[in-house]
């Protein structure tokens, strides 16, 4: 600042006018946007079938006879694209769901300042290009409900800025790369509704939401995969082939709120009383597994638990009486097991906020007139067989 005092005000004005004219002249000839970004955008558009670009869509307005980032945008580049404040670089591609069909050009990886790539609800097919890993600033990679196939490239682990990765609803296959845990900024990971196989590798430690629903994942849930995930709130792993015993470390993940592990092949659940701290577990669904043993009474000690399903497993014995005393517990589904004794009377007080089912067990008294017991218990013969030919004790 001090140096400008050396110039007279007239000279200063002259200088700035000259530079303004010069800039305007340059703009008229050249674009503001980095030529490499423009070339990458052109390649991106060129790999989408023109017949799938409706005239009213964002992509239809991408006409490269004008500069993509120059403002105001009155005719061209009306949407689907975001630029840096100086209009020099493309920072986001957020396409509309217009039904675009095509492949994702590997050249998008040349858009070096890209922070968001969102292609949700279109018909992109082909592979997820490994070259995306060079987008060091990428924060959101969201391509759900397309037709991408092939593996998730291990180079994905290089995306250190990534906070959200949504690949749900595609045809991605193969095992999950061991490099996932390198995604140190990742908060939300959704790989649901794909064809991934194998087990869950070590997960990135800052994860809040983990969803891998409806894949073909297998093996047991290992502590080493979840170790250090102190912020993990949501675990949605239903409709896979996870097996083995869900061990006690699982429900001690300190931030856990919602767990859905239904429709797997788990054979047991270990659950201890929570060990202090602020326990937020609200909803647990372990239905449609092969869980043996007793209904874990220790769920009683989770102060916020409102919803528990262990329906259609192989549970035996009594329903823990404590569940009747648990005011927060409003949904309790235990139908389709071999439970004996009586259901907790408190659930039959007519409270309309209470729902659940105790049907299709071996309960001594469960009034079929109540919604909670309808339609019926298991046939006596089935129950006798389950308890080794003896009439089950009540
Ligand atoms: C792109 O813009 C130029 C100049 O305005 C125009 O002549 C051309 O028809 C446009 N192309 C498309 C595909 O709209
Ligand atoms: C758990 O997942 C299953 C299968 O995806 C779904 O049907 C069920 O509603 C989910 N449970 C809860 C409590 O949302
Ligand atoms: C879960 O499993 C049950 C029993 O096999 C099946 O009826 C149900 O459709 C499954 N749910 C999902 C969402 O696949």
CSV table of C-alpha atoms and ligand atoms in Angstrom, one decimal:
chain,number,residue,atom,x,y,z
A,1,UNK,CA,0.0,0.0,0.0
A,2,UNK,CA,2.8,2.5,1.0
A,3,UNK,CA,4.3,2.3,-2.4
A,4,UNK,CA,1.3,3.8,-4.3
A,5,UNK,CA,2.1,7.1,-2.6
A,6,UNK,CA,5.0,7.4,-5.0
A,7,UNK,CA,2.7,7.7,-8.0
A,8,UNK,CA,0.5,10.7,-8.7
A,9,UNK,CA,-3.2,10.1,-8.7
A,10,UNK,CA,-3.3,10.9,-12.4
A,11,UNK,CA,-0.8,8.2,-13.2
A,12,UNK,CA,-2.6,5.8,-11.0
A,13,UNK,CA,-5.9,6.3,-12.8
A,14,UNK,CA,-4.2,6.0,-16.1
A,15,UNK,CA,-2.6,2.7,-15.1
A,16,UNK,CA,-5.8,1.2,-13.8
A,17,UNK,CA,-7.7,2.3,-16.9
A,18,UNK,CA,-5.1,0.8,-19.1
A,19,UNK,CA,-5.2,-2.5,-17.3
A,20,UNK,CA,-8.9,-2.5,-17.4
A,21,UNK,CA,-8.9,-2.0,-21.1
A,22,UNK,CA,-6.3,-4.7,-21.5
A,23,UNK,CA,-8.3,-7.2,-19.4
A,24,UNK,CA,-11.5,-6.5,-21.4
A,25,UNK,CA,-9.6,-7.1,-24.6
A,26,UNK,CA,-8.2,-10.3,-23.3
A,27,UNK,CA,-11.6,-11.5,-22.2
A,28,UNK,CA,-13.1,-10.8,-25.6
A,29,UNK,CA,-10.6,-13.1,-27.2
A,30,UNK,CA,-9.9,-15.7,-24.5
A,31,UNK,CA,-12.2,-17.1,-21.9
A,32,UNK,CA,-11.9,-16.7,-18.2
A,33,UNK,CA,-12.2,-20.4,-17.5
A,34,UNK,CA,-9.0,-22.4,-17.6
A,35,UNK,CA,-8.7,-24.0,-21.0
A,36,UNK,CA,-8.0,-27.4,-19.4
A,37,UNK,CA,-11.3,-27.2,-17.5
A,38,UNK,CA,-13.2,-26.3,-20.7
A,39,UNK,CA,-11.6,-29.2,-22.6
A,40,UNK,CA,-12.6,-31.5,-19.7
A,41,UNK,CA,-16.2,-30.2,-19.7
A,42,UNK,CA,-16.4,-30.8,-23.4
A,43,UNK,CA,-15.1,-34.3,-23.0
A,44,UNK,CA,-17.6,-34.8,-20.2
A,45,UNK,CA,-20.5,-33.7,-22.3
A,46,UNK,CA,-19.3,-35.6,-25.4
A,47,UNK,CA,-19.4,-38.9,-23.6
A,48,UNK,CA,-23.2,-38.5,-23.0
A,49,UNK,CA,-25.5,-39.7,-25.8
A,50,UNK,CA,-26.9,-36.6,-27.4
A,51,UNK,CA,-30.3,-38.3,-27.9
A,52,UNK,CA,-30.6,-38.5,-24.0
A,53,UNK,CA,-30.0,-34.7,-23.5
A,54,UNK,CA,-33.5,-33.2,-23.4
A,55,UNK,CA,-33.7,-29.6,-24.8
A,56,UNK,CA,-34.9,-28.3,-21.4
A,57,UNK,CA,-32.0,-29.9,-19.5
A,58,UNK,CA,-28.9,-28.3,-17.9
A,59,UNK,CA,-26.6,-30.1,-20.3
A,60,UNK,CA,-28.5,-28.8,-23.4
A,61,UNK,CA,-27.5,-25.3,-22.2
A,62,UNK,CA,-23.8,-26.2,-22.2
A,63,UNK,CA,-22.8,-24.4,-25.5
A,64,UNK,CA,-19.0,-24.1,-25.7
A,65,UNK,CA,-19.1,-21.1,-28.1
A,66,UNK,CA,-19.3,-19.1,-24.9
A,67,UNK,CA,-17.2,-19.3,-21.8
A,68,UNK,CA,-18.7,-21.7,-19.2
A,69,UNK,CA,-17.8,-19.6,-16.1
A,70,UNK,CA,-18.4,-16.0,-17.4
A,71,UNK,CA,-21.3,-14.2,-15.7
A,72,UNK,CA,-24.1,-13.5,-16.1
A,73,UNK,CA,-25.3,-16.7,-17.6
A,74,UNK,CA,-28.4,-15.7,-19.6
A,75,UNK,CA,-28.5,-18.2,-22.4
A,76,UNK,CA,-25.8,-20.9,-22.0
A,77,UNK,CA,-24.5,-22.9,-19.0
A,78,UNK,CA,-27.6,-22.1,-17.1
A,79,UNK,CA,-27.2,-24.9,-14.6
A,80,UNK,CA,-25.3,-28.1,-13.7
A,81,UNK,CA,-22.1,-26.2,-13.2
A,82,UNK,CA,-20.4,-24.1,-10.5
A,83,UNK,CA,-17.3,-22.0,-10.8
A,84,UNK,CA,-14.9,-20.3,-8.5
A,85,UNK,CA,-15.6,-16.6,-7.5
A,86,UNK,CA,-13.0,-15.4,-10.0
A,87,UNK,CA,-14.7,-17.5,-12.7
A,88,UNK,CA,-11.3,-19.1,-13.5
A,89,UNK,CA,-12.1,-22.6,-12.6
A,90,UNK,CA,-14.9,-25.1,-12.5
A,91,UNK,CA,-15.6,-26.2,-8.9
A,92,UNK,CA,-18.8,-28.2,-9.2
A,93,UNK,CA,-20.7,-30.4,-11.6
A,94,UNK,CA,-24.2,-31.1,-10.2
A,95,UNK,CA,-26.3,-32.5,-13.0
A,96,UNK,CA,-30.0,-32.5,-13.0
A,97,UNK,CA,-31.8,-35.8,-13.2
A,98,UNK,CA,-32.7,-35.6,-16.8
A,99,UNK,CA,-32.1,-39.2,-17.8
A,100,UNK,CA,-28.7,-38.6,-19.3
A,101,UNK,CA,-27.1,-41.8,-20.6
A,102,UNK,CA,-23.5,-42.3,-21.2
A,103,UNK,CA,-20.2,-42.9,-19.5
A,104,UNK,CA,-18.3,-40.7,-17.1
A,105,UNK,CA,-15.3,-39.4,-19.0
A,106,UNK,CA,-12.0,-40.0,-17.2
A,107,UNK,CA,-11.0,-36.5,-18.2
A,108,UNK,CA,-13.2,-34.9,-15.5
A,109,UNK,CA,-10.2,-35.7,-13.4
A,110,UNK,CA,-8.5,-32.7,-15.2
A,111,UNK,CA,-10.8,-30.3,-13.5
A,112,UNK,CA,-8.4,-29.7,-10.7
A,113,UNK,CA,-10.5,-27.5,-8.5
A,114,UNK,CA,-13.6,-29.7,-8.5
A,115,UNK,CA,-15.1,-30.1,-5.1
A,116,UNK,CA,-18.5,-31.6,-6.0
A,117,UNK,CA,-19.4,-34.2,-8.6
A,118,UNK,CA,-23.1,-35.1,-8.4
A,119,UNK,CA,-24.7,-37.2,-11.2
A,120,UNK,CA,-27.6,-38.6,-9.1
A,121,UNK,CA,-30.6,-40.3,-10.8
A,122,UNK,CA,-29.4,-40.6,-14.4
A,123,UNK,CA,-28.3,-43.5,-16.6
A,124,UNK,CA,-24.5,-43.3,-16.5
A,125,UNK,CA,-22.9,-46.7,-17.2
A,126,UNK,CA,-19.4,-48.1,-17.4
A,127,UNK,CA,-16.8,-47.9,-14.7
A,128,UNK,CA,-16.0,-45.3,-12.1
A,129,UNK,CA,-12.8,-43.9,-13.6
A,130,UNK,CA,-9.7,-44.6,-11.4
A,131,UNK,CA,-8.4,-41.2,-12.5
A,132,UNK,CA,-10.9,-39.5,-10.2
A,133,UNK,CA,-8.4,-40.1,-7.5
A,134,UNK,CA,-6.4,-37.1,-8.7
A,135,UNK,CA,-9.2,-34.7,-7.6
A,136,UNK,CA,-7.6,-33.8,-4.3
A,137,UNK,CA,-10.2,-31.1,-3.5
A,138,UNK,CA,-13.2,-33.3,-4.2
A,139,UNK,CA,-15.5,-33.3,-1.2
A,140,UNK,CA,-18.7,-34.9,-2.6
A,141,UNK,CA,-18.8,-37.7,-5.0
A,142,UNK,CA,-22.4,-38.6,-5.4
A,143,UNK,CA,-23.5,-40.8,-8.3
A,144,UNK,CA,-26.4,-42.8,-6.8
A,145,UNK,CA,-29.1,-44.5,-9.0
A,146,UNK,CA,-27.2,-44.8,-12.2
A,147,UNK,CA,-25.9,-48.0,-13.9
A,148,UNK,CA,-22.2,-47.8,-13.1
A,149,UNK,CA,-20.6,-51.2,-13.0
A,150,UNK,CA,-17.2,-52.8,-12.3
A,151,UNK,CA,-15.1,-52.5,-9.1
A,152,UNK,CA,-14.6,-49.5,-6.9
A,153,UNK,CA,-11.0,-48.5,-7.8
A,154,UNK,CA,-8.5,-48.7,-4.9
A,155,UNK,CA,-7.2,-45.3,-5.9
A,156,UNK,CA,-10.4,-43.9,-4.3
A,157,UNK,CA,-8.4,-43.9,-1.1
A,158,UNK,CA,-6.4,-40.8,-2.4
A,159,UNK,CA,-9.4,-38.6,-2.0
A,160,UNK,CA,-8.4,-37.0,1.2
A,161,UNK,CA,-11.0,-34.2,1.1
A,162,UNK,CA,-13.9,-36.4,0.5
A,163,UNK,CA,-16.7,-36.0,3.1
A,164,UNK,CA,-19.5,-37.8,1.2
A,165,UNK,CA,-19.3,-40.8,-1.0
A,166,UNK,CA,-22.6,-42.0,-2.4
A,167,UNK,CA,-22.5,-44.8,-5.0
A,168,UNK,CA,-25.8,-46.4,-4.0
A,169,UNK,CA,-28.1,-48.0,-6.6
A,170,UNK,CA,-25.6,-49.0,-9.2
A,171,UNK,CA,-24.2,-52.4,-10.3
A,172,UNK,CA,-20.8,-52.0,-8.7
A,173,UNK,CA,-19.1,-55.3,-7.9
A,174,UNK,CA,-16.0,-57.0,-6.5
A,175,UNK,CA,-14.6,-56.6,-3.0
A,176,UNK,CA,-14.3,-53.3,-1.2
A,177,UNK,CA,-10.8,-51.8,-1.5
A,178,UNK,CA,-8.6,-51.9,1.6
A,179,UNK,CA,-7.7,-48.3,0.9
A,180,UNK,CA,-11.2,-47.0,2.1
A,181,UNK,CA,-9.8,-46.2,5.5
A,182,UNK,CA,-7.5,-43.6,4.0
A,183,UNK,CA,-10.5,-41.4,3.4
A,184,UNK,CA,-9.8,-39.5,6.5
A,185,UNK,CA,-12.4,-36.8,6.0
A,186,UNK,CA,-15.3,-39.1,5.1
A,187,UNK,CA,-18.5,-38.7,7.1
A,188,UNK,CA,-21.0,-40.4,5.0
A,189,UNK,CA,-20.5,-43.6,3.0
A,190,UNK,CA,-23.4,-45.1,1.0
A,191,UNK,CA,-22.7,-48.2,-1.1
A,192,UNK,CA,-26.2,-49.6,-0.8
A,193,UNK,CA,-28.0,-51.5,-3.6
A,194,UNK,CA,-24.9,-52.7,-5.5
A,195,UNK,CA,-23.3,-56.1,-6.0
A,196,UNK,CA,-20.3,-55.8,-3.7
A,197,UNK,CA,-18.9,-59.1,-2.3
A,198,UNK,CA,-16.4,-60.0,0.4
A,199,UNK,CA,-16.1,-58.6,3.9
A,200,UNK,CA,-16.0,-55.0,5.2
A,201,UNK,CA,-12.4,-53.7,5.2
A,202,UNK,CA,-11.1,-51.3,7.8
A,203,UNK,CA,-13.3,-48.2,7.8
A,204,UNK,CA,-12.3,-44.6,7.8
A,205,UNK,CA,-12.3,-43.3,11.4
A,206,UNK,CA,-14.4,-40.1,11.0
A,207,UNK,CA,-17.4,-41.9,9.6
A,208,UNK,CA,-20.9,-40.8,10.9
A,209,UNK,CA,-23.1,-42.9,8.5
A,210,UNK,CA,-22.3,-46.2,7.1
A,211,UNK,CA,-24.8,-47.8,4.6
A,212,UNK,CA,-24.1,-50.9,2.6
A,213,UNK,CA,-27.6,-52.3,2.4
A,214,UNK,CA,-28.6,-54.9,-0.1
A,215,UNK,CA,-25.2,-56.1,-1.4
A,216,UNK,CA,-23.7,-59.6,-1.2
A,217,UNK,CA,-21.3,-58.8,1.6
A,218,UNK,CA,-20.3,-61.7,3.9
A,219,UNK,CA,-18.1,-62.7,6.8
A,220,UNK,CA,-18.5,-61.6,10.4
A,221,UNK,CA,-18.4,-58.0,11.5
A,222,UNK,CA,-14.9,-57.6,12.8
A,223,UNK,CA,-13.8,-55.2,15.5
A,224,UNK,CA,-10.7,-54.3,13.4
A,225,UNK,CA,-13.0,-52.8,10.7
A,226,UNK,CA,-14.9,-50.6,13.2
A,227,UNK,CA,-12.0,-49.8,15.6
A,228,UNK,CA,-11.8,-46.1,16.5
A,229,UNK,CA,-15.1,-45.1,14.8
A,230,UNK,CA,-16.1,-43.0,17.8
A,231,UNK,CA,-18.5,-40.8,15.8
A,232,UNK,CA,-20.4,-43.6,14.0
A,233,UNK,CA,-24.1,-43.0,14.4
A,234,UNK,CA,-25.9,-44.9,11.7
A,235,UNK,CA,-25.1,-48.5,10.6
A,236,UNK,CA,-27.3,-49.8,7.8
A,237,UNK,CA,-26.1,-53.2,6.7
A,238,UNK,CA,-29.4,-55.0,6.1
A,239,UNK,CA,-29.9,-57.5,3.3
A,240,UNK,CA,-26.4,-59.0,3.0
A,241,UNK,CA,-24.9,-62.3,4.1
A,242,UNK,CA,-23.1,-61.3,7.3
A,243,UNK,CA,-22.7,-64.3,9.5
A,244,UNK,CA,-21.3,-65.3,12.9
A,245,UNK,CA,-21.8,-63.7,16.3
A,246,UNK,CA,-22.2,-59.9,16.6
A,247,UNK,CA,-19.8,-59.4,19.5
A,248,UNK,CA,-20.0,-57.1,22.5
A,249,UNK,CA,-17.7,-54.4,21.1
A,250,UNK,CA,-20.4,-53.5,18.5
A,251,UNK,CA,-23.1,-52.0,20.8
A,252,UNK,CA,-20.3,-50.3,22.7
A,253,UNK,CA,-19.4,-48.0,19.7
A,254,UNK,CA,-19.9,-44.8,21.6
A,255,UNK,CA,-22.1,-42.7,19.2
A,256,UNK,CA,-24.3,-45.4,17.8
A,257,UNK,CA,-27.9,-44.4,17.3
A,258,UNK,CA,-29.5,-46.6,14.6
A,259,UNK,CA,-28.5,-50.1,13.6
A,260,UNK,CA,-30.1,-52.2,10.9
A,261,UNK,CA,-28.6,-55.6,10.4
A,262,UNK,CA,-31.8,-57.3,9.4
A,263,UNK,CA,-31.9,-60.0,6.6
A,264,UNK,CA,-28.4,-61.4,7.3
A,265,UNK,CA,-27.2,-64.7,8.7
A,266,UNK,CA,-26.0,-63.7,12.1
A,267,UNK,CA,-26.1,-66.6,14.6
A,268,UNK,CA,-25.7,-64.7,17.9
A,269,UNK,CA,-25.6,-61.3,19.6
A,270,UNK,CA,-23.6,-60.3,22.6
A,271,UNK,CA,-24.5,-57.2,24.4
A,272,UNK,CA,-23.2,-55.8,27.6
A,273,UNK,CA,-24.6,-53.0,29.7
A,274,UNK,CA,-23.3,-49.7,28.2
A,275,UNK,CA,-20.2,-48.5,30.0
A,276,UNK,CA,-21.1,-44.9,30.9
A,277,UNK,CA,-21.1,-41.9,28.7
A,278,UNK,CA,-24.0,-40.5,26.8
A,279,UNK,CA,-25.6,-43.5,25.2
A,280,UNK,CA,-27.8,-42.6,22.2
A,281,UNK,CA,-28.9,-45.9,20.8
A,282,UNK,CA,-32.5,-45.4,19.6
A,283,UNK,CA,-33.3,-48.1,17.1
A,284,UNK,CA,-32.0,-51.7,16.5
A,285,UNK,CA,-33.2,-54.0,13.8
A,286,UNK,CA,-31.8,-57.6,13.9
A,287,UNK,CA,-34.8,-59.2,12.3
A,288,UNK,CA,-34.6,-62.1,9.8
A,289,UNK,CA,-31.3,-63.6,11.0
A,290,UNK,CA,-30.5,-66.9,12.6
A,291,UNK,CA,-29.8,-65.6,16.1
A,292,UNK,CA,-30.0,-68.3,18.8
A,293,UNK,CA,-30.2,-67.9,22.5
A,294,UNK,CA,-32.2,-65.6,24.7
A,295,UNK,CA,-33.5,-62.1,24.0
A,296,UNK,CA,-30.7,-59.9,25.3
A,297,UNK,CA,-32.0,-58.3,28.4
A,298,UNK,CA,-29.1,-55.8,28.5
A,299,UNK,CA,-30.9,-53.7,25.8
A,300,UNK,CA,-32.9,-52.5,28.9
A,301,UNK,CA,-29.9,-50.5,30.0
A,302,UNK,CA,-29.8,-48.3,26.8
A,303,UNK,CA,-31.7,-45.2,28.1
A,304,UNK,CA,-33.0,-44.0,24.7
A,305,UNK,CA,-33.9,-47.3,23.0
A,306,UNK,CA,-37.3,-46.8,21.4
A,307,UNK,CA,-37.4,-49.5,18.7
A,308,UNK,CA,-36.2,-53.1,18.8
A,309,UNK,CA,-36.8,-55.8,16.3
A,310,UNK,CA,-35.5,-59.4,16.6
A,311,UNK,CA,-38.3,-60.9,14.6
A,312,UNK,CA,-37.8,-64.1,12.8
A,313,UNK,CA,-34.8,-65.5,14.5
A,314,UNK,CA,-34.3,-68.6,16.7
A,315,UNK,CA,-34.7,-67.0,20.1
A,316,UNK,CA,-35.9,-69.1,23.0
A,317,UNK,CA,-36.8,-68.6,26.6
A,318,UNK,CA,-38.7,-65.8,28.2
A,319,UNK,CA,-39.1,-62.2,27.1
A,320,UNK,CA,-37.1,-60.1,29.6
A,321,UNK,CA,-39.6,-58.7,32.1
A,322,UNK,CA,-37.5,-55.5,32.1
A,323,UNK,CA,-38.8,-54.6,28.6
A,324,UNK,CA,-42.2,-54.0,30.1
A,325,UNK,CA,-40.7,-51.4,32.5
A,326,UNK,CA,-38.9,-49.6,29.8
A,327,UNK,CA,-40.8,-46.4,29.1
A,328,UNK,CA,-38.8,-45.4,26.0
A,329,UNK,CA,-39.4,-48.7,24.2
A,330,UNK,CA,-42.4,-48.1,21.9
A,331,UNK,CA,-41.7,-50.6,19.2
A,332,UNK,CA,-40.9,-54.2,20.0
A,333,UNK,CA,-41.0,-56.9,17.3
A,334,UNK,CA,-40.2,-60.4,18.6
A,335,UNK,CA,-42.5,-62.4,16.4
A,336,UNK,CA,-41.3,-65.6,14.6
A,337,UNK,CA,-39.2,-67.0,17.4
A,338,UNK,CA,-39.6,-69.8,20.0
A,339,UNK,CA,-40.3,-67.5,23.0
A,340,UNK,CA,-42.2,-68.9,25.9
A,341,UNK,CA,-44.0,-67.5,28.9
A,342,UNK,CA,-46.1,-64.3,28.7
A,343,UNK,CA,-45.5,-61.1,26.8
A,344,UNK,CA,-45.0,-58.0,29.0
A,345,UNK,CA,-48.4,-56.9,30.3
A,346,UNK,CA,-47.4,-53.2,30.0
A,347,UNK,CA,-47.5,-53.6,26.2
A,348,UNK,CA,-51.3,-54.4,26.4
A,349,UNK,CA,-52.3,-51.2,28.2
A,350,UNK,CA,-53.9,-49.8,25.0
A,351,UNK,CA,-51.3,-47.0,24.6
A,352,UNK,CA,-51.7,-46.1,20.9
A,353,UNK,CA,-48.0,-45.1,20.6
A,354,UNK,CA,-47.0,-48.7,21.3
A,355,UNK,CA,-46.5,-51.1,18.4
A,356,UNK,CA,-45.0,-54.5,17.8
A,357,UNK,CA,-45.6,-58.1,17.5
A,358,UNK,CA,-45.3,-61.3,19.7
A,359,UNK,CA,-47.1,-63.6,17.3
A,360,UNK,CA,-45.8,-66.8,15.9
A,361,UNK,CA,-43.9,-67.8,19.1
A,362,UNK,CA,-44.5,-70.5,21.7
A,363,UNK,CA,-46.1,-68.1,24.3
A,364,UNK,CA,-48.5,-69.5,26.8
A,365,UNK,CA,-50.8,-66.6,26.8
A,366,UNK,CA,-51.0,-64.0,24.1
A,367,UNK,CA,-54.5,-63.0,23.4
A,368,UNK,CA,-55.1,-63.4,19.7
A,369,UNK,CA,-57.7,-60.6,20.0
A,370,UNK,CA,-54.8,-58.2,20.5
A,371,UNK,CA,-53.0,-56.8,17.4
A,372,UNK,CA,-49.7,-57.6,19.1
A,373,UNK,CA,-50.5,-61.3,19.1
A,374,UNK,CA,-52.4,-61.8,15.9
A,375,UNK,CA,-52.7,-64.0,14.1
A,376,UNK,CA,-51.5,-66.9,16.3
A,377,UNK,CA,-48.7,-68.7,18.1
A,378,UNK,CA,-46.7,-71.6,16.5
A,379,UNK,CA,-48.4,-75.0,16.5
A,380,UNK,CA,-47.7,-76.9,19.7
A,381,UNK,CA,-45.9,-79.7,17.8
A,382,UNK,CA,-43.4,-77.2,16.4
A,383,UNK,CA,-42.8,-75.7,19.8
A,384,UNK,CA,-42.3,-79.2,21.4
A,385,UNK,CA,-39.8,-80.1,18.7
A,386,UNK,CA,-37.9,-76.9,19.3
A,387,UNK,CA,-37.6,-77.7,23.0
A,388,UNK,CA,-36.3,-81.2,22.4
A,389,UNK,CA,-39.6,-82.9,22.4
A,390,UNK,CA,-40.6,-81.6,25.9
A,391,UNK,CA,-43.5,-79.3,26.4
A,392,UNK,CA,-41.8,-75.9,26.8
A,393,UNK,CA,-41.7,-74.5,30.4
A,394,UNK,CA,-43.5,-71.3,31.0
B,1,LIG,C1,-24.3,-22.4,-29.6
B,1,LIG,O1,-24.2,-21.0,-29.7
B,1,LIG,C2,-24.0,-20.5,-31.0
B,1,LIG,C3,-23.8,-19.0,-30.9
B,1,LIG,O2,-24.8,-18.4,-30.1
B,1,LIG,C4,-25.1,-20.9,-31.9
B,1,LIG,O3,-24.9,-20.4,-33.2
B,1,LIG,C5,-25.3,-22.4,-31.9
B,1,LIG,O4,-26.4,-22.8,-32.6
B,1,LIG,C6,-25.4,-22.9,-30.5
B,1,LIG,N1,-25.4,-24.4,-30.5
B,1,LIG,C7,-26.3,-25.1,-30.0
B,1,LIG,C8,-26.1,-26.6,-30.1
B,1,LIG,O5,-27.3,-24.6,-29.4
B,2,LIG,C1,-34.3,-52.6,8.3
B,2,LIG,O1,-34.0,-53.0,7.0
B,2,LIG,C2,-35.1,-53.8,6.4
B,2,LIG,C3,-34.6,-54.4,5.1
B,2,LIG,O2,-33.9,-53.4,4.4
B,2,LIG,C4,-36.3,-52.9,6.3
B,2,LIG,O3,-37.3,-53.7,5.7
B,2,LIG,C5,-36.7,-52.5,7.7
B,2,LIG,O4,-37.8,-51.6,7.6
B,2,LIG,C6,-35.5,-51.7,8.4
B,2,LIG,N1,-35.8,-51.5,9.8
B,2,LIG,C7,-36.1,-50.3,10.3
B,2,LIG,C8,-36.3,-50.2,11.7
B,2,LIG,O5,-36.0,-49.3,9.6
B,3,LIG,C1,-36.0,-60.1,4.5
B,3,LIG,O1,-36.2,-61.5,4.6
B,3,LIG,C2,-37.6,-62.0,4.6
B,3,LIG,C3,-37.6,-63.4,4.9
B,3,LIG,O2,-36.7,-64.1,4.1
B,3,LIG,C4,-38.2,-61.6,3.3
B,3,LIG,O3,-39.6,-62.0,3.3
B,3,LIG,C5,-38.1,-60.1,3.1
B,3,LIG,O4,-38.6,-59.8,1.8
B,3,LIG,C6,-36.6,-59.7,3.2
B,3,LIG,N1,-36.6,-58.2,3.1
B,3,LIG,C7,-35.9,-57.6,2.2
B,3,LIG,C8,-35.9,-56.1,2.2
B,3,LIG,O5,-35.2,-58.2,1.4
